[in-house]
């Protein structure tokens, strides 16, 4: 599903459905439903849920009227290609930590689009600052119960927040969060932590302010900023190990206070902060139902537990293990559109891979952060029979050490000169379809190296390694 089309474009029609019976076909543009031009997929789903439908369809420049009668409870039966049909509400903040400004040139144009759209927040978990939110938006969210939403906080102090967003409305837009909560709309919050800017006493005041002003929040994720080598902001830098440890200590203090006062765990530090600090990851119990995986909260712990067989994978988590850079563009890994940021979900890949005639060795390819967790797990399971390769990300640079941002360029460089009888397992999370972020395909890589694309899950990786080990015995 793309992010934007001018009208709903039919991508698939279920055989025997009411859409099929009416003659709707792939490629049709639905101009209106019962006289209303749908603005987005939310409105589309509501409109096509009526028992009697009058559609105006554009088919190759020809306007066609269709009358459709639905059997009560029958799905409409047509899938469309996009989520938004009018226009994405683009972001008019200019955050100095924004990852979009740090992208290298030459990537596909859609990756440079910043959104601040409450609809994408509801649909895909994209974070919104609410600086473009209006009374009309509030009315729609409340009337249609578009819940939960995901809100970027960064600082609870108005002046500091406006400074970080580089937008005066940032100092007042959290009033909308208060109104949303008052109307029963659930919300998750995120704080992008920038060393020397909103950590230390500022973070302490933020977590205090959120507890005091917005105690209804379902969660507060504190995540480190993402930096690439293309960053031009003088104040932005990567956390030191000591700074990461200090942040974790402060967050855990507030985590306990929230739990004591509210009776539930609300505040969490991102996995990356623990790993950069060299601290042990929290136990599974600390994460509850692991509701914040897409924010980089608990991904490592859930992966470890699944790999060890202590629990099944909680869900088929499309972002996978360290599949995203925390807070790069307010788009979480569940976004199937994948057109407003670098955070994309993986899709099944079929390749004609070049394998050695006899596999004598197996290697798991991942990002440097993933390797720090995978290394001990694989060693315990396979000894020296399986290698873990942590690929340095030179394409983006900075602290982009996650598997989801691996490119053909970096993976190919890391595998250069390796023996031809080694099969390399590539995580599917670094692919969008069959393409890496730098535009190269899986086929390009398989022409050079022996590879196999595997699901990025603890259970699946363990099973593949055990399959290999079984073949050696």
Coordinates of C-alpha atoms in Angstrom, one line a residue:
X1 CA 0.0 0.0 0.0
X2 CA 1.4 3.4 -1.0
X3 CA 0.9 6.4 1.2
X4 CA -1.0 8.8 -1.2
X5 CA -3.1 8.5 -4.3
X6 CA -5.5 11.2 -5.6
X7 CA -8.4 8.7 -5.4
X8 CA -8.7 5.2 -4.1
X9 CA -7.1 3.0 -6.7
X10 CA -8.3 -0.6 -6.7
X11 CA -5.3 -3.0 -6.1
X12 CA -7.1 -6.3 -5.7
X13 CA -10.7 -7.6 -5.9
X14 CA -11.8 -10.7 -4.0
X15 CA -13.5 -13.2 -6.2
X16 CA -17.2 -13.5 -5.5
X17 CA -17.3 -10.4 -3.4
X18 CA -19.9 -7.6 -3.9
X19 CA -17.1 -5.5 -5.5
X20 CA -16.5 -8.3 -7.9
X21 CA -20.2 -8.8 -8.7
X22 CA -20.5 -5.1 -9.4
X23 CA -17.6 -5.3 -12.0
X24 CA -15.0 -3.4 -10.1
X25 CA -11.5 -4.2 -11.5
X26 CA -7.9 -3.6 -10.6
X27 CA -6.8 -0.2 -11.7
X28 CA -10.2 1.5 -11.3
X29 CA -10.1 4.9 -9.6
X30 CA -13.1 5.3 -7.2
X31 CA -14.0 9.0 -7.5
X32 CA -16.9 8.9 -5.0
X33 CA -18.9 6.6 -2.8
X34 CA -22.6 7.6 -2.3
X35 CA -21.7 11.1 -3.5
X36 CA -18.7 11.5 -1.1
X37 CA -15.1 11.6 -2.3
X38 CA -13.2 9.7 0.4
X39 CA -10.3 11.6 1.9
X40 CA -8.4 8.5 3.3
X41 CA -8.7 4.8 4.0
X42 CA -10.5 5.5 7.2
X43 CA -13.3 7.3 5.5
X44 CA -13.3 4.7 2.6
X45 CA -13.8 1.8 5.0
X46 CA -16.7 3.7 6.7
X47 CA -18.4 4.6 3.3
X48 CA -18.2 1.1 1.8
X49 CA -19.7 -0.4 4.9
X50 CA -23.2 0.8 3.8
X51 CA -25.7 -1.8 2.5
X52 CA -26.4 0.3 -0.7
X53 CA -23.5 1.8 -2.5
X54 CA -23.4 4.2 -5.5
X55 CA -19.8 4.4 -6.9
X56 CA -18.5 6.7 -9.6
X57 CA -15.4 5.0 -11.1
X58 CA -12.8 6.3 -13.5
X59 CA -11.6 3.5 -15.8
X60 CA -9.0 4.6 -18.3
X61 CA -10.6 8.1 -18.6
X62 CA -14.1 6.7 -18.8
X63 CA -16.6 7.5 -16.0
X64 CA -18.7 4.6 -14.9
X65 CA -21.6 4.5 -12.4
X66 CA -22.0 1.4 -10.3
X67 CA -24.8 0.3 -8.0
X68 CA -23.8 -2.2 -5.4
X69 CA -25.9 -4.0 -2.8
X70 CA -24.1 -5.6 0.1
X71 CA -25.3 -8.5 2.1
X72 CA -25.4 -7.5 5.8
X73 CA -22.0 -8.4 7.3
X74 CA -20.4 -9.1 3.9
X75 CA -17.0 -7.5 3.3
X76 CA -16.8 -5.0 0.4
X77 CA -14.0 -7.1 -1.2
X78 CA -11.8 -4.5 -2.8
X79 CA -8.3 -3.5 -1.6
X80 CA -7.0 0.0 -2.5
X81 CA -3.4 1.1 -3.1
X82 CA -3.0 4.0 -0.7
X83 CA -3.9 5.3 2.8
X84 CA -4.5 8.9 2.0
X85 CA -6.4 10.3 -0.9
X86 CA -6.3 14.0 -0.4
X87 CA -2.9 15.0 0.8
X88 CA -0.6 14.1 3.6
X89 CA -0.3 16.7 6.3
X90 CA 3.4 17.4 6.0
X91 CA 5.5 18.4 9.0
X92 CA 6.3 22.1 9.3
X93 CA 8.7 21.6 12.3
X94 CA 12.4 21.8 11.7
X95 CA 13.8 19.6 14.5
X96 CA 17.5 19.7 14.6
X97 CA 17.5 15.9 15.3
X98 CA 15.3 15.0 12.4
X99 CA 16.7 12.1 10.4
X100 CA 15.1 13.1 7.2
X101 CA 17.5 16.1 6.9
X102 CA 20.4 13.7 7.3
X103 CA 19.6 11.4 4.4
X104 CA 22.2 11.1 1.6
X105 CA 21.3 12.4 -1.8
X106 CA 19.9 10.2 -4.5
X107 CA 17.5 8.1 -2.6
X108 CA 13.9 7.7 -3.9
X109 CA 12.0 11.0 -3.5
X110 CA 9.3 9.7 -1.2
X111 CA 11.9 9.0 1.5
X112 CA 12.4 12.8 1.9
X113 CA 8.8 13.4 2.8
X114 CA 8.1 14.3 6.5
X115 CA 4.5 13.8 7.8
X116 CA 2.8 15.1 10.8
X117 CA -0.6 13.5 10.1
X118 CA -2.9 12.2 12.8
X119 CA -4.4 9.8 10.3
X120 CA -1.1 8.1 9.8
X121 CA -0.6 8.2 13.5
X122 CA -3.8 6.2 14.0
X123 CA -3.2 3.9 11.0
X124 CA 0.4 3.1 11.3
X125 CA 1.7 4.4 14.6
X126 CA 3.5 7.4 13.1
X127 CA 4.3 10.0 15.8
X128 CA 2.7 13.4 15.5
X129 CA 3.7 16.6 17.3
X130 CA 0.1 18.0 17.0
X131 CA 1.5 21.3 15.8
X132 CA -0.8 21.1 12.7
X133 CA -3.8 19.7 14.6
X134 CA -7.0 21.7 14.5
X135 CA -10.5 21.8 16.0
X136 CA -11.8 20.0 13.0
X137 CA -9.2 17.3 13.5
X138 CA -10.2 16.9 17.1
X139 CA -13.8 16.6 16.2
X140 CA -13.1 13.9 13.7
X141 CA -10.8 11.9 16.0
X142 CA -13.4 12.0 18.8
X143 CA -16.4 11.3 16.6
X144 CA -14.7 8.4 14.8
X145 CA -12.8 7.2 17.9
X146 CA -9.4 7.2 16.1
X147 CA -7.6 5.7 19.0
X148 CA -4.8 5.3 20.0
X149 CA -2.7 8.1 18.6
X150 CA 1.1 8.5 19.0
X151 CA 2.5 11.8 20.1
X152 CA 6.0 13.2 20.1
X153 CA 6.8 15.1 23.4
X154 CA 10.6 15.6 23.6
X155 CA 10.1 18.1 26.4
X156 CA 7.2 19.0 28.7
X157 CA 8.4 22.5 29.2
X158 CA 6.7 24.7 26.4
X159 CA 9.7 26.9 25.6
X160 CA 12.1 24.0 25.4
X161 CA 9.7 22.0 23.2
X162 CA 9.2 24.9 20.8
X163 CA 13.0 25.3 20.6
X164 CA 13.5 21.6 19.8
X165 CA 10.8 21.6 17.2
X166 CA 11.9 25.0 15.9
X167 CA 8.2 25.9 15.8
X168 CA 6.5 28.3 18.2
X169 CA 3.3 26.1 18.0
X170 CA 5.4 23.4 19.7
X171 CA 5.0 25.4 22.9
X172 CA 1.2 25.1 22.9
X173 CA 0.3 22.1 20.8
X174 CA 0.2 19.7 23.7
X175 CA -3.1 21.3 24.7
X176 CA -4.5 19.0 22.0
X177 CA -3.2 16.0 23.8
X178 CA -5.0 17.0 27.0
X179 CA -8.2 17.4 25.1
X180 CA -7.8 14.1 23.3
X181 CA -7.3 12.3 26.6
X182 CA -10.3 14.1 28.1
X183 CA -12.4 12.7 25.3
X184 CA -11.3 9.2 26.0
X185 CA -8.7 8.9 23.1
X186 CA -5.8 6.8 24.1
X187 CA -2.3 8.0 23.4
X188 CA 1.3 6.8 23.5
X189 CA 4.2 9.3 23.9
X190 CA 7.7 9.4 22.7
X191 CA 10.7 11.5 23.9
X192 CA 13.6 11.7 21.5
X193 CA 16.7 12.0 23.7
X194 CA 19.4 14.4 22.6
X195 CA 22.5 14.5 24.8
X196 CA 23.1 17.9 26.3
X197 CA 19.7 19.2 25.1
X198 CA 16.8 17.4 26.8
X199 CA 18.5 14.8 28.9
X200 CA 19.5 15.1 32.6
X201 CA 17.4 17.6 34.5
X202 CA 15.3 18.4 31.4
X203 CA 14.3 14.7 31.1
X204 CA 13.7 14.5 34.8
X205 CA 11.3 17.5 34.5
X206 CA 9.7 16.0 31.4
X207 CA 8.8 12.7 33.0
X208 CA 7.6 14.6 36.1
X209 CA 5.4 16.8 33.9
X210 CA 3.9 14.0 31.9
X211 CA 3.0 12.1 35.1
X212 CA 1.4 15.3 36.5
X213 CA -0.4 16.5 33.4
X214 CA -1.0 13.4 31.3
X215 CA -1.3 10.4 33.7
X216 CA -3.6 8.7 31.3
X217 CA -0.8 8.1 28.7
X218 CA -0.5 4.4 27.8
X219 CA 3.2 4.5 27.5
X220 CA 6.2 6.9 27.3
X221 CA 9.1 5.7 25.2
X222 CA 12.5 7.4 25.7
X223 CA 14.6 6.8 22.6
X224 CA 18.0 8.1 21.5
X225 CA 18.2 10.3 18.5
X226 CA 19.4 8.8 15.2
X227 CA 22.4 10.4 13.6
X228 CA 23.9 9.9 10.2
X229 CA 27.2 11.1 8.9
X230 CA 25.3 13.7 6.9
X231 CA 24.2 15.5 10.1
X232 CA 24.9 19.3 9.9
X233 CA 23.6 20.3 13.3
X234 CA 26.4 21.2 15.7
X235 CA 24.6 20.3 18.9
X236 CA 23.5 16.9 17.8
X237 CA 25.8 14.0 18.7
X238 CA 25.7 10.3 19.8
X239 CA 25.3 9.4 23.5
X240 CA 28.4 8.3 25.3
X241 CA 28.2 5.1 27.3
X242 CA 28.2 7.1 30.5
X243 CA 25.3 9.4 29.2
X244 CA 23.3 6.4 28.1
X245 CA 23.8 4.8 31.5
X246 CA 22.7 8.0 33.3
X247 CA 19.6 8.2 31.1
X248 CA 18.7 4.6 31.9
X249 CA 19.1 5.1 35.6
X250 CA 16.9 8.2 35.5
X251 CA 14.3 6.5 33.4
X252 CA 14.2 3.5 35.7
X253 CA 13.7 5.7 38.7
X254 CA 10.6 7.3 37.0
X255 CA 9.5 3.9 35.8
X256 CA 9.2 2.8 39.5
X257 CA 7.4 6.1 40.5
X258 CA 4.8 5.7 37.7
X259 CA 4.3 2.1 38.7
X260 CA 3.9 3.0 42.4
X261 CA 1.5 5.9 41.7
X262 CA -0.5 4.5 38.7
X263 CA -0.2 0.8 39.3
X264 CA 1.3 0.1 35.8
X265 CA 4.6 0.4 33.9
X266 CA 4.4 3.4 31.7
X267 CA 8.0 4.7 31.1
X268 CA 10.6 2.7 29.2
X269 CA 14.1 3.2 27.9
X270 CA 14.9 2.1 24.4
X271 CA 17.0 -1.1 24.0
X272 CA 19.7 1.0 22.3
X273 CA 20.3 3.0 25.5
X274 CA 21.0 -0.3 27.4
X275 CA 23.2 -1.6 24.7
X276 CA 25.2 1.6 24.3
X277 CA 25.6 1.8 28.1
X278 CA 26.8 -1.8 28.3
X279 CA 24.0 -2.6 30.7
X280 CA 22.0 -5.9 31.0
X281 CA 18.6 -5.8 29.3
X282 CA 15.6 -5.8 31.7
X283 CA 13.8 -9.1 32.3
X284 CA 10.8 -9.9 30.3
X285 CA 8.4 -9.1 33.1
X286 CA 9.4 -5.4 32.9
X287 CA 7.9 -5.1 29.4
X288 CA 4.5 -6.4 30.3
X289 CA 2.8 -7.4 27.0
X290 CA 5.6 -6.0 24.9
X291 CA 3.3 -3.4 23.4
X292 CA 6.1 -1.0 22.4
X293 CA 8.3 -3.2 20.1
X294 CA 8.0 -0.9 17.2
X295 CA 9.5 1.9 19.3
X296 CA 12.6 -0.1 20.0
X297 CA 11.4 -1.1 23.5
X298 CA 11.9 -4.8 24.3
X299 CA 12.8 -6.0 20.8
X300 CA 16.1 -7.4 22.1
X301 CA 14.6 -9.1 25.1
X302 CA 11.8 -10.7 23.0
X303 CA 14.2 -11.8 20.4
X304 CA 16.5 -13.4 23.0
X305 CA 13.6 -15.2 24.7
X306 CA 12.3 -16.5 21.4
X307 CA 15.8 -17.6 20.2
X308 CA 16.3 -19.5 23.5
X309 CA 12.9 -21.1 23.1
X310 CA 11.6 -19.5 26.3
X311 CA 8.7 -18.0 24.5
X312 CA 7.3 -18.0 21.0
X313 CA 7.7 -14.9 18.9
X314 CA 5.1 -12.5 20.3
X315 CA 3.9 -11.6 16.8
X316 CA 5.3 -11.6 13.4
X317 CA 7.0 -8.3 14.0
X318 CA 7.7 -6.9 10.6
X319 CA 10.2 -4.4 11.9
X320 CA 12.2 -7.4 13.2
X321 CA 15.3 -7.2 15.4
X322 CA 16.5 -3.7 15.6
X323 CA 14.6 -3.0 12.4
X324 CA 14.5 0.8 12.8
X325 CA 16.4 3.7 14.0
X326 CA 14.7 5.2 17.0
X327 CA 12.9 8.4 16.3
X328 CA 14.3 8.9 12.8
X329 CA 11.1 10.2 11.3
X330 CA 8.3 9.4 13.6
X331 CA 7.3 6.4 11.5
X332 CA 7.2 3.1 13.2
X333 CA 8.0 -0.2 11.7
X334 CA 4.4 -1.3 11.3
X335 CA 3.9 1.2 8.5
X336 CA 3.0 -0.8 5.4
X337 CA 3.0 2.3 3.2
X338 CA 6.7 2.8 3.9
X339 CA 6.8 6.0 1.8
X340 CA 7.2 8.7 4.5
X341 CA 10.4 7.5 6.2
X342 CA 13.1 4.9 6.3
X343 CA 11.0 2.7 8.5
X344 CA 9.6 0.0 6.3
X345 CA 8.2 -3.4 6.9
X346 CA 9.8 -6.3 5.2
X347 CA 8.0 -8.2 2.5
X348 CA 8.4 -11.8 1.3
X349 CA 11.4 -12.1 -1.1
X350 CA 11.8 -14.8 -3.7
X351 CA 15.3 -15.0 -5.2
X352 CA 17.3 -17.3 -7.3
X353 CA 20.2 -17.3 -4.9
X354 CA 23.7 -18.3 -5.7
X355 CA 24.6 -21.0 -3.1
X356 CA 27.8 -23.0 -2.8
X357 CA 27.5 -26.6 -4.1
X358 CA 28.3 -27.6 -0.5
X359 CA 27.7 -25.3 2.4
X360 CA 30.6 -25.8 4.8
X361 CA 29.9 -22.8 7.0
X362 CA 27.0 -20.5 7.9
X363 CA 27.1 -16.8 8.8
X364 CA 24.4 -14.5 10.1
X365 CA 24.6 -10.9 8.8
X366 CA 23.2 -8.1 10.9
X367 CA 23.9 -4.6 12.1
X368 CA 26.5 -3.8 14.7
X369 CA 24.0 -3.4 17.5
X370 CA 22.3 -6.7 16.5
X371 CA 25.6 -8.4 16.5
X372 CA 26.2 -7.5 20.1
X373 CA 23.1 -9.4 21.1
X374 CA 23.2 -12.2 18.5
X375 CA 26.9 -13.1 19.0
X376 CA 26.5 -14.7 22.4
X377 CA 23.2 -16.4 21.4
X378 CA 24.7 -18.0 18.3
X379 CA 27.9 -19.0 20.1
X380 CA 25.9 -20.8 22.9
X381 CA 23.9 -22.6 20.3
X382 CA 26.5 -23.4 17.6
X383 CA 29.9 -22.8 19.1
X384 CA 32.2 -21.8 16.3
X385 CA 30.2 -23.5 13.5
X386 CA 28.2 -20.3 12.8
X387 CA 29.6 -16.8 12.6
X388 CA 27.9 -13.5 13.3
X389 CA 28.9 -10.6 11.0
X390 CA 28.2 -7.2 12.3
X391 CA 28.1 -4.9 9.3
X392 CA 29.4 -1.3 9.8
X393 CA 27.0 1.2 8.2
X394 CA 29.1 3.5 6.2
X395 CA 26.2 4.5 3.8
X396 CA 24.5 6.4 6.6
X397 CA 27.2 6.5 9.2
X398 CA 26.6 8.0 12.6
X399 CA 24.9 5.7 15.1
X400 CA 22.9 3.9 12.4
X401 CA 24.0 0.5 13.6
X402 CA 20.6 -1.3 13.1
X403 CA 19.8 -4.1 10.7
X404 CA 16.9 -2.2 9.1
X405 CA 19.3 0.3 7.6
X406 CA 21.8 -2.0 6.0
X407 CA 22.4 -1.4 2.3
X408 CA 23.7 -3.4 -0.5
X409 CA 26.8 -1.3 -0.5
X410 CA 27.7 -2.0 3.1
X411 CA 26.7 -5.7 3.1
X412 CA 28.7 -6.3 -0.1
X413 CA 31.7 -4.6 1.3
X414 CA 31.5 -6.7 4.5
X415 CA 31.3 -9.9 2.5
X416 CA 34.1 -9.1 0.0
X417 CA 36.7 -11.8 -0.2
X418 CA 34.9 -14.3 2.0
X419 CA 35.0 -18.0 1.1
X420 CA 32.5 -19.2 -1.5
X421 CA 31.4 -22.2 0.6
X422 CA 29.9 -19.9 3.3
X423 CA 26.1 -19.3 3.2
X424 CA 25.2 -15.8 4.5
X425 CA 21.8 -15.3 6.1
X426 CA 20.5 -11.8 5.3
X427 CA 17.7 -10.4 7.5
X428 CA 14.5 -9.6 5.6
X429 CA 14.1 -6.3 7.5
X430 CA 16.8 -4.6 5.5
X431 CA 14.7 -5.1 2.3
X432 CA 11.6 -3.3 0.9
X433 CA 10.3 -6.0 -1.4
X434 CA 13.6 -7.2 -3.0
X435 CA 15.4 -3.8 -2.8
X436 CA 17.9 -2.4 -0.3
X437 CA 17.6 1.3 0.6
X438 CA 20.4 2.2 -1.8
X439 CA 18.3 0.8 -4.7
X440 CA 20.2 -2.4 -5.3
X441 CA 18.3 -5.7 -5.4
X442 CA 18.7 -9.0 -3.6
X443 CA 19.6 -10.4 -7.0
X444 CA 22.6 -8.0 -7.2
X445 CA 23.9 -9.3 -3.9
X446 CA 23.2 -13.0 -4.8
X447 CA 25.2 -12.6 -8.0
X448 CA 28.3 -11.8 -5.9
X449 CA 27.8 -13.8 -2.7
X450 CA 26.1 -16.9 -1.4
X451 CA 23.1 -15.6 0.5
X452 CA 19.7 -16.6 1.9
X453 CA 17.1 -14.1 3.0
X454 CA 15.6 -15.2 6.4
X455 CA 12.8 -13.8 8.6
X456 CA 14.1 -11.5 11.3
X457 CA 12.7 -13.5 14.3
X458 CA 14.4 -15.4 17.1
X459 CA 12.4 -18.6 16.5
X460 CA 13.1 -18.6 12.7
X461 CA 16.8 -17.9 13.1
X462 CA 17.3 -20.6 15.7
X463 CA 15.4 -23.1 13.5
X464 CA 17.6 -22.2 10.4
X465 CA 20.8 -22.6 12.4
X466 CA 19.6 -25.9 13.8
X467 CA 18.8 -27.1 10.3
X468 CA 22.3 -26.3 9.2
X469 CA 23.9 -28.0 12.3
X470 CA 21.8 -31.1 11.7
X471 CA 23.2 -31.3 8.2
X472 CA 26.7 -31.4 9.5
X473 CA 26.1 -34.3 11.8

